[in-house]
Tab-separated table of C-alpha atoms and ligand atoms in Angstrom:
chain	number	residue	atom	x	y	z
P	1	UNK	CA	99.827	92.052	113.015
P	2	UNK	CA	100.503	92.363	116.656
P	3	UNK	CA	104.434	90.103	115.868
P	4	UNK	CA	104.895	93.632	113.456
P	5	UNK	CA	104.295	95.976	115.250
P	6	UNK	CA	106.328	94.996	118.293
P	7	UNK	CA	108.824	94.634	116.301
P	8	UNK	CA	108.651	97.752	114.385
P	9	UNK	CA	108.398	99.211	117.734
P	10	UNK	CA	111.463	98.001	119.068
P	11	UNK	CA	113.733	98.738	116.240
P	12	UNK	CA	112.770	101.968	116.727
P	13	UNK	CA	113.313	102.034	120.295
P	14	UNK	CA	116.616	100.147	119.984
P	15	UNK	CA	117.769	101.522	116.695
P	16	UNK	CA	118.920	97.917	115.885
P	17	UNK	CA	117.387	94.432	114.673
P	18	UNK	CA	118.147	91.112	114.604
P	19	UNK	CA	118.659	88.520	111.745
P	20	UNK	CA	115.143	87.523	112.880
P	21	UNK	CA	113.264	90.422	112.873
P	22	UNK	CA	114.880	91.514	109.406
P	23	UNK	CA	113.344	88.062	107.899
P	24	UNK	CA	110.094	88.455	109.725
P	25	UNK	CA	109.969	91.777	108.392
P	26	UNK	CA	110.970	90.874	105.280
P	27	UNK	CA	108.740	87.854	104.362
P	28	UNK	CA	105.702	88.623	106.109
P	29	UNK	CA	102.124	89.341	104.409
P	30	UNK	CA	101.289	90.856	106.736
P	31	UNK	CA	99.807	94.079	105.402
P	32	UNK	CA	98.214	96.007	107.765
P	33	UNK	CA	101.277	95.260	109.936
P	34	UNK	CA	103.742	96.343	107.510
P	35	UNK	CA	101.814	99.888	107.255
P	36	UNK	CA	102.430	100.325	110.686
P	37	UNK	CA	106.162	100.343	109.877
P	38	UNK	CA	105.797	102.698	106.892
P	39	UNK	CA	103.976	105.113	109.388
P	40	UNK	CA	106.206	104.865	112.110
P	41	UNK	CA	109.016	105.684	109.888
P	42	UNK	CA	107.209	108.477	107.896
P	43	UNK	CA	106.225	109.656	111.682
P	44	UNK	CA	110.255	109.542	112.682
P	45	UNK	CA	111.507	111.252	109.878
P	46	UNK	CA	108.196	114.085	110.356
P	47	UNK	CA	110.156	114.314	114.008
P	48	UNK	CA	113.215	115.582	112.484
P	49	UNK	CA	112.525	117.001	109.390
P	50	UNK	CA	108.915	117.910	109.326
P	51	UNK	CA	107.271	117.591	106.154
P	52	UNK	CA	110.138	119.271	104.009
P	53	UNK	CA	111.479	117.203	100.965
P	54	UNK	CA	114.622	118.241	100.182
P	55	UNK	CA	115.645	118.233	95.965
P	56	UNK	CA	118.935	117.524	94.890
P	57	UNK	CA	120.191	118.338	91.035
P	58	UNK	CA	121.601	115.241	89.833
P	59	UNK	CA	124.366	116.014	86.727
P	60	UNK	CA	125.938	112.702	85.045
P	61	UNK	CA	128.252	114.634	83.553
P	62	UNK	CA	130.299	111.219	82.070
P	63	UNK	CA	129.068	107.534	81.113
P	64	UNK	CA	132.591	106.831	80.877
P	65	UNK	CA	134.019	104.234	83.080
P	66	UNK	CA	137.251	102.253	84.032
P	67	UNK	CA	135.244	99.692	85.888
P	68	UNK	CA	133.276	96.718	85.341
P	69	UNK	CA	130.976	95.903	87.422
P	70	UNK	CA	128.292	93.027	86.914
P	71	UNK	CA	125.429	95.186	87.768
P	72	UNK	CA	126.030	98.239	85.794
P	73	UNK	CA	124.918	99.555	82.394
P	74	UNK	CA	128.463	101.899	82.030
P	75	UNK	CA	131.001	99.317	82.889
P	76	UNK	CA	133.951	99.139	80.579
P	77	UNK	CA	132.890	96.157	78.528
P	78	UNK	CA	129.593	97.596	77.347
P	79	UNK	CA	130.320	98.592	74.227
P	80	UNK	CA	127.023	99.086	73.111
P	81	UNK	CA	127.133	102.069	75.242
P	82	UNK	CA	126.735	105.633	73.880
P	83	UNK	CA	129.553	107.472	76.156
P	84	UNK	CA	129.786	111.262	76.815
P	85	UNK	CA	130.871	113.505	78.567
P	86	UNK	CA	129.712	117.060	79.867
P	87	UNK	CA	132.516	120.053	78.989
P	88	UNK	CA	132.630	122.068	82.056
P	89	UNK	CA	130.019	124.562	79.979
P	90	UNK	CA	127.548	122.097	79.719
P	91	UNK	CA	127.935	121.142	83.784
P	92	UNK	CA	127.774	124.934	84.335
P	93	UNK	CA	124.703	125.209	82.308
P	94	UNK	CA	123.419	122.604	84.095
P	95	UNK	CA	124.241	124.530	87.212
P	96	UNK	CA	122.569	127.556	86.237
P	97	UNK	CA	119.359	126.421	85.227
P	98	UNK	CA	118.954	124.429	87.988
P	99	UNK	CA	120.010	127.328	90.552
P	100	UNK	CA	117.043	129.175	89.116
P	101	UNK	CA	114.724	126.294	89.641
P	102	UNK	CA	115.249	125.985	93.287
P	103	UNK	CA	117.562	123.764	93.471
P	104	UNK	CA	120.666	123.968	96.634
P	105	UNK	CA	122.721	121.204	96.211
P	106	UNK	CA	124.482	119.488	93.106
P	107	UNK	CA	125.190	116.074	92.532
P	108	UNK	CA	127.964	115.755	90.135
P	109	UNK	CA	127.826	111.954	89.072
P	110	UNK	CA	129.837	109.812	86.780
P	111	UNK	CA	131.803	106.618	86.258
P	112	UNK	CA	135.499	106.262	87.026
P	113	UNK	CA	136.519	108.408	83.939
P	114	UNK	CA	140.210	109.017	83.836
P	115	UNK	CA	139.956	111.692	81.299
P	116	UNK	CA	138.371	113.623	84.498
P	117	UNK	CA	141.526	114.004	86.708
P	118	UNK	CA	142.063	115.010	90.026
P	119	UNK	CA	142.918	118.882	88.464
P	120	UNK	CA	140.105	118.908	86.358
P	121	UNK	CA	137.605	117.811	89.035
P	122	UNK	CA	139.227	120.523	91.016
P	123	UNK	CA	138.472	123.168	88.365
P	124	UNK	CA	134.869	122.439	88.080
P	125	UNK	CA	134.439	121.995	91.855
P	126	UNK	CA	135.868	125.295	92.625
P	127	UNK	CA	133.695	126.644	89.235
P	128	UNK	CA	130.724	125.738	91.178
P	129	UNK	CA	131.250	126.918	93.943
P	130	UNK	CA	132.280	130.678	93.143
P	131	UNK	CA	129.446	130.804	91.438
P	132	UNK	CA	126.816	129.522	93.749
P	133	UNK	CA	128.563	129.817	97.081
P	134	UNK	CA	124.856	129.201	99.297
P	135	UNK	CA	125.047	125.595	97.355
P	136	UNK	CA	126.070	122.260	98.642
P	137	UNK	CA	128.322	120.348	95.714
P	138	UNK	CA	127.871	116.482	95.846
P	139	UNK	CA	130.491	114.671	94.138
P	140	UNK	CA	129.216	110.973	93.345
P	141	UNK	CA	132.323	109.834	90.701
P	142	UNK	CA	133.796	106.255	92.743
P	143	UNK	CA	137.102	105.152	94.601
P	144	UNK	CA	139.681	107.260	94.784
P	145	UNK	CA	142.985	107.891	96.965
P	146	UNK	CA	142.405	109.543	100.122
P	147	UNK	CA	144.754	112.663	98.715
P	148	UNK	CA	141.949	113.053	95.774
P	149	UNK	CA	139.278	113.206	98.337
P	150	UNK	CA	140.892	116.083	99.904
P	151	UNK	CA	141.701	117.947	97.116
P	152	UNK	CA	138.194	117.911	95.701
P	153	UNK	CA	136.824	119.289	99.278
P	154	UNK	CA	139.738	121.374	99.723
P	155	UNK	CA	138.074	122.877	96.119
P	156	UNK	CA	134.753	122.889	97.741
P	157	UNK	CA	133.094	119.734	97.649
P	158	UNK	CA	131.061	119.022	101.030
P	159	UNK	CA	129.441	115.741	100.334
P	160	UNK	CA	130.015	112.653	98.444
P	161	UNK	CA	127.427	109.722	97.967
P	162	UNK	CA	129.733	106.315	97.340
P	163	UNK	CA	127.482	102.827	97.684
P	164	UNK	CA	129.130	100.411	99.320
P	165	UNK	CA	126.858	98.138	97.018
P	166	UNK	CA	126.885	95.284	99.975
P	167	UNK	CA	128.661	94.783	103.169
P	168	UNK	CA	129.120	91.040	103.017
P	169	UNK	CA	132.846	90.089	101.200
P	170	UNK	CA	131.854	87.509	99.147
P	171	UNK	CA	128.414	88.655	98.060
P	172	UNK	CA	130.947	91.623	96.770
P	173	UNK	CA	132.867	89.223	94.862
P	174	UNK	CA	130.044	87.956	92.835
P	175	UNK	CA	129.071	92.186	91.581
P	176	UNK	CA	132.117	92.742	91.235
P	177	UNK	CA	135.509	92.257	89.345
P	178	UNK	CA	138.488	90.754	90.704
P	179	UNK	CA	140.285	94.105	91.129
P	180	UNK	CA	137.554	95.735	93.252
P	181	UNK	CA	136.807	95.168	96.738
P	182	UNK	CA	135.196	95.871	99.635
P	183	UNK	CA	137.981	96.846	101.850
P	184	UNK	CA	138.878	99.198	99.897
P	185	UNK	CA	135.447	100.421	98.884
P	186	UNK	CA	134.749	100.510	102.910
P	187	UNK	CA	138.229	102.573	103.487
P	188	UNK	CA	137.124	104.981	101.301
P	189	UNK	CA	133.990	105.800	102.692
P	190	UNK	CA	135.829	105.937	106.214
P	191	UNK	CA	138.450	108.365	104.356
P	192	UNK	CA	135.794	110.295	103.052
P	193	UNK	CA	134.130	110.957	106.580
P	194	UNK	CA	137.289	111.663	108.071
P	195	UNK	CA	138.121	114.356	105.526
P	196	UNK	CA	134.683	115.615	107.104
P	197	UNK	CA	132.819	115.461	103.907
P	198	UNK	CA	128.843	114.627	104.753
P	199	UNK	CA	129.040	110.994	103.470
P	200	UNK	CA	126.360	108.575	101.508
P	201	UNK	CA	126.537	105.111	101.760
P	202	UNK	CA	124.035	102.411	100.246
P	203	UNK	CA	123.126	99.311	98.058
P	204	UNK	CA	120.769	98.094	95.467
P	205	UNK	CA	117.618	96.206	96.606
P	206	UNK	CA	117.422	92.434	95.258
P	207	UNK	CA	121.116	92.371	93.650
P	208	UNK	CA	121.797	89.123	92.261
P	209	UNK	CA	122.609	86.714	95.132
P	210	UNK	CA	121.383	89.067	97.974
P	211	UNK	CA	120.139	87.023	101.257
P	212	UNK	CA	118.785	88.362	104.209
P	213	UNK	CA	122.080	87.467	105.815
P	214	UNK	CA	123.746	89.825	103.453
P	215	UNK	CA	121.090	92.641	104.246
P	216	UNK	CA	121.975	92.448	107.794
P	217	UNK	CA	125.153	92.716	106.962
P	218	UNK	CA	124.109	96.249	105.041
P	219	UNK	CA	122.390	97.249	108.222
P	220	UNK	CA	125.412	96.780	110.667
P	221	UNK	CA	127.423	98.364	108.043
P	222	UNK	CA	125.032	100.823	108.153
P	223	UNK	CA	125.234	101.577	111.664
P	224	UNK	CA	128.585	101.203	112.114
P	225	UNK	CA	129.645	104.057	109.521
P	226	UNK	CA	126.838	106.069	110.649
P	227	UNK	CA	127.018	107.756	107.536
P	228	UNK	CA	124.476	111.523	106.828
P	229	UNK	CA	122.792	109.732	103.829
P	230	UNK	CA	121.779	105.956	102.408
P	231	UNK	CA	120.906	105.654	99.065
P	232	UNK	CA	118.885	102.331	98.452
P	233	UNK	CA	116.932	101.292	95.184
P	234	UNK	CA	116.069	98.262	93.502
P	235	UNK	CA	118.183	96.172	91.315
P	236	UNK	CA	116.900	96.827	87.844
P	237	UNK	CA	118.828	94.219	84.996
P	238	UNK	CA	120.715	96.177	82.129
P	239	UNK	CA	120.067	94.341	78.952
P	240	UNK	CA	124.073	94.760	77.881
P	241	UNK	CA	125.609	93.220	81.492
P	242	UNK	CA	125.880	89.586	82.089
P	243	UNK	CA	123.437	90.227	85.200
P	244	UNK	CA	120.584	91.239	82.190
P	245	UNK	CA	118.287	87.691	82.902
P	246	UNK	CA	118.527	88.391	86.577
P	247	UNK	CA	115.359	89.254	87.800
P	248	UNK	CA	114.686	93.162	89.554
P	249	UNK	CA	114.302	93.868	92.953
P	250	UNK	CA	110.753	94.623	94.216
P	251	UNK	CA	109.454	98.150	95.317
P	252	UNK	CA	107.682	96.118	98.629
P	253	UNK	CA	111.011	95.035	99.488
P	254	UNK	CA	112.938	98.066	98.938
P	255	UNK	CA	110.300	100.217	100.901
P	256	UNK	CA	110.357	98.087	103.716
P	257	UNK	CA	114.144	98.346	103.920
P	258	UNK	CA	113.450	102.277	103.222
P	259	UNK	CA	111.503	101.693	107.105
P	260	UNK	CA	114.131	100.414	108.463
P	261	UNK	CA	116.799	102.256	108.000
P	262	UNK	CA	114.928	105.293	108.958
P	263	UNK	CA	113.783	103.809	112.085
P	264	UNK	CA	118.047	102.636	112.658
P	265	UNK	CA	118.953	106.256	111.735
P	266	UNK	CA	116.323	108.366	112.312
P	267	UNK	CA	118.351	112.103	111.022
P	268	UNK	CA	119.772	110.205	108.027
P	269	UNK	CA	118.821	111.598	104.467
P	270	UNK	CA	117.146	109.231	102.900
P	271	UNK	CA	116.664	109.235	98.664
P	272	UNK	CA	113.297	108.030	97.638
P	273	UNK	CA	115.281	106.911	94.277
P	274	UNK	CA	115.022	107.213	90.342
P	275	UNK	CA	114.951	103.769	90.775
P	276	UNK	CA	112.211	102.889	92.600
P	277	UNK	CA	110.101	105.645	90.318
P	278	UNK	CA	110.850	103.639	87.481
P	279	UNK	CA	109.603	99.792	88.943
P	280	UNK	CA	106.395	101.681	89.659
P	281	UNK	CA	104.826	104.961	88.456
P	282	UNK	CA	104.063	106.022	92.794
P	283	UNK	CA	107.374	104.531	93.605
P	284	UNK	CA	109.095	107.482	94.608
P	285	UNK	CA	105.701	109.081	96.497
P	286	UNK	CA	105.469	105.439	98.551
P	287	UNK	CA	109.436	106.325	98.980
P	288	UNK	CA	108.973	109.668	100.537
P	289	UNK	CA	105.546	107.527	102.784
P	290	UNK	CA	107.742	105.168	103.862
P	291	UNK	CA	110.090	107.329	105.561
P	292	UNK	CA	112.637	108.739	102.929
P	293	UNK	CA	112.604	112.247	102.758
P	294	UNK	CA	114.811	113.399	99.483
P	295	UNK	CA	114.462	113.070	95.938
P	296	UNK	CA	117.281	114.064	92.791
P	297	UNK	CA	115.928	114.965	89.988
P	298	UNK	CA	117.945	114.785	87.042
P	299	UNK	CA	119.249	118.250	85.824
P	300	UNK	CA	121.630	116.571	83.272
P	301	UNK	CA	120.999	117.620	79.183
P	302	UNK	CA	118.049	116.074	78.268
P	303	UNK	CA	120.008	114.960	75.119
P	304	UNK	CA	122.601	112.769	77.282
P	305	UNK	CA	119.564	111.424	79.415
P	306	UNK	CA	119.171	108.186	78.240
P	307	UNK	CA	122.699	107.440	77.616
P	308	UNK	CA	123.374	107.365	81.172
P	309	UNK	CA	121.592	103.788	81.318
P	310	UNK	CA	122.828	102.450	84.593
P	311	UNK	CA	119.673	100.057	83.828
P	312	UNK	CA	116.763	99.775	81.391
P	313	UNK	CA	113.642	101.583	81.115
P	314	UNK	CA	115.032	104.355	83.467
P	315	UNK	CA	112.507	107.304	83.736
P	316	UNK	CA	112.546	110.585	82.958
P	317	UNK	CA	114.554	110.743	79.703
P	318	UNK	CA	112.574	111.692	76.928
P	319	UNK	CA	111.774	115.761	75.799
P	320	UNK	CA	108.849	115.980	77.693
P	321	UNK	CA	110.678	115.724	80.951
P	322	UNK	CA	112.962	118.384	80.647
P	323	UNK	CA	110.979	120.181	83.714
P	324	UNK	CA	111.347	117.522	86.725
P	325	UNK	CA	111.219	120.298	89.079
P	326	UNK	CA	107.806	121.393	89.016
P	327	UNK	CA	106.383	117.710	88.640
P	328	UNK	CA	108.376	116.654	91.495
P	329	UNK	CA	106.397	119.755	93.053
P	330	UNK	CA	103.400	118.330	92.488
P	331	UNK	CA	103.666	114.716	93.082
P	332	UNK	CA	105.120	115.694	96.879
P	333	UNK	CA	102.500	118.314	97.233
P	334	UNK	CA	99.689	115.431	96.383
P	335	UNK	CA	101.080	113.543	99.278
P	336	UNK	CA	101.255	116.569	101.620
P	337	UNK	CA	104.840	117.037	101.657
P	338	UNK	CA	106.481	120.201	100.320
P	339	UNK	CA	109.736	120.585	98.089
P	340	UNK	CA	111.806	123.494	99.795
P	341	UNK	CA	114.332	125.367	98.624
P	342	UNK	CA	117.917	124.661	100.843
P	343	UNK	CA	120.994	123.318	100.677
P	344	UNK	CA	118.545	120.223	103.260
P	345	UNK	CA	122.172	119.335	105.430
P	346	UNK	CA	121.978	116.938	108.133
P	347	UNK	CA	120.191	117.867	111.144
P	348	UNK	CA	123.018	117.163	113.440
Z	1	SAH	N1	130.772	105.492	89.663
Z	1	SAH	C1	130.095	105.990	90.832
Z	1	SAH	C2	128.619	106.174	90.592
Z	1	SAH	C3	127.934	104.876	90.351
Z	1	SAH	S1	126.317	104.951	89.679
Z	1	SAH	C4	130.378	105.059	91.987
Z	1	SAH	O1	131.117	104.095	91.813
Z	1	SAH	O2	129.910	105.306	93.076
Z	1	SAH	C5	125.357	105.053	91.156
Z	1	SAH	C6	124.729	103.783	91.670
Z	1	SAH	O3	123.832	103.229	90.724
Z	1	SAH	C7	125.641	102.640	91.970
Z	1	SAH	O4	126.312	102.835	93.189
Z	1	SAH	C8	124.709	101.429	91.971
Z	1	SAH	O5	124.301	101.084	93.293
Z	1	SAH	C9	123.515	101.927	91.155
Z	1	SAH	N2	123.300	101.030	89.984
Z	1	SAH	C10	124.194	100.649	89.056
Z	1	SAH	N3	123.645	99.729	88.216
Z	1	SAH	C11	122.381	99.539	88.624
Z	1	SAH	C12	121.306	98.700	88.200
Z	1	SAH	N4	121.449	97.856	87.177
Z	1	SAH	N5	120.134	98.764	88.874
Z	1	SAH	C13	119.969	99.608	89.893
Z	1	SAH	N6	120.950	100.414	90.362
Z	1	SAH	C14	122.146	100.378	89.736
């Protein structure tokens, strides 16, 4: 217990680790330890942001996708997919309803669609935000050139949430098609910041081939883009991809990691994700007690829900979930947090 806590302790004081520490942390059994790094993370991020949660509307507004990656439930090859899209009606509607549940920000995700270009992005960035000009727009929708970037938050996008998916080259090679890479994936989140969007980088939890070498990689990433948000969750398989027999990522691991990075990056906004809800029924409450402090309900059509099947058994999908809003409410209420109502920026 004692090993844990010192070094809990000094990755807090440090805001770094080492390759060690990261394995230590991440093989020990050591329970009681461990909960002293949940509660010294939940403790950091009650520094900063008290016990608000902040709520984000997420709208996959199109399952269509140019890409293929290994991972994903959308890439191009899955032709067992259902694919959609939102008009800009149905985003609107989306938009509205959620306004009038609380919600501040808007997270407009989607795959690499081209049928969504640069002009039409435009047009339902700017849609949004005439309409609800005390709201943050998120736009979540892949790699683009640095000139789209600017357009869209010349429109009125202020944030945009792009995964690097993992900071180590060749682990990147094995998610990932020939024609992606992480250069490029990296440039864009440094084009993004530069632009002066609030940026989101992040990874999945127990990806095929993922080593605590590559992790650390993630975390010096991490720390060297210094990004406003991280969105972790565990690797769940997608019966259609060829990574379907792989086995998921674990909620221990991914919660520990969840510690960590708040303890690196104390102001960061952290996701407690859909994810993690759906590898455990508590996941996202253990989430928001290990140190994250944001959740993103899904504000998309009910009737597209399940379409957007990134992976299987995702939560949240069927009729009697069109209202996540007030049971998000009352999950974070039952662990003495409280949802609040703002746009939840930084805390620079
Ligand atoms: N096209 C956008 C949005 C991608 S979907 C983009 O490229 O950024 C959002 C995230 O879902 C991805 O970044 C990936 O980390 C995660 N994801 C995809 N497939 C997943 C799976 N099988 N299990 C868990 N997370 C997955």
């Amino acid at each position: 217990m004692e090993k844990i806590i010192r070094i809990a302790d000094r990755i807090k004081e440090t805001r770094n680790i080492t390759p060690n520490e990261l394995e230590e942390l991440l093989t020990t059994d050591d329970e009681q330890g461990i909960e002293y790094l949940h509660s010294l993370a939940r403790t950091t991020a009650h520094e900063v942001y008290g016990n608000a949660v902040y709520i984000r509307g997420l709208i996959e507004f199109t399952n269509y996708c140019r890409n293929d990656c290994l991972y994903c439930g959308i890439r191009r090859s899955n032709t067992n997919a259902d694919r959609y899209r939102l008009s800009t009606e149905q985003i609107m509607e989306c938009c509205r309803s959620g306004y009038e549940l609380g919600f501040r920000t808007f997270v407009l995700q989607g795959g690499e669609d081209p049928y969504f270009t640069d002009e039409r992005i435009c047009a339902v960035v700017s849609g949004i935000r005439e309409k609800y000009s005390d709201c943050a727009i998120t736009l979540s929708i892949g790699e683009k050139t640095k000139e789209s970037y600017q357009k869209y938050f010349d429109a009125g996008a202020n944030r945009y949430l792009l995964r690097h998916e993992t900071a180590d080259d060749e682990h990147y090679r094995r998610l990932h098609p020939r024609e992606m890479s992480l250069s490029n994936r990296k440039q864009c989140l440094w084009n993004l910041k530069e632009i002066g969007y609030q940026v989101g980088c992040g990874f999945m939890v127990g990806s095929p081939y993922q080593t605590v070498k590559t992790l650390y990689s993630d975390i010096q990433f991490i720390r060297e883009l210094n990004p406003h948000m991280v969105g972790i969750g565990p690797f769940i398989p997608q019966h259609d991809t060829p990574f379907a027999k792989m086995k998921a990522g674990t909620m221990e691991e991914t919660l520990r990691l969840l510690s960590v990075i708040r303890l690196i990056c104390p102001r960061v906004l952290l996701p407690s994700t859909t994810a993690l809800g759906t590898i455990h029924p508590q996941g996202r409450e253990k989430g928001i007690l290990s140190g994250a402090n944001v959740v993103m309900p899904n504000l998309s059509p009910v009737s597209v829900r399940k379409k957007y099947e990134l992976y299987d058994n995702k939560i949240c999908t069927g009729d009697e979930a069109a209202e996540c809003r007030s049971c998000m409410e009352r999950r974070m209420e039952e662990i003495g947090c409280h949802v609040v109502i703002s746009r939840g920026d930084y805390a620079e």
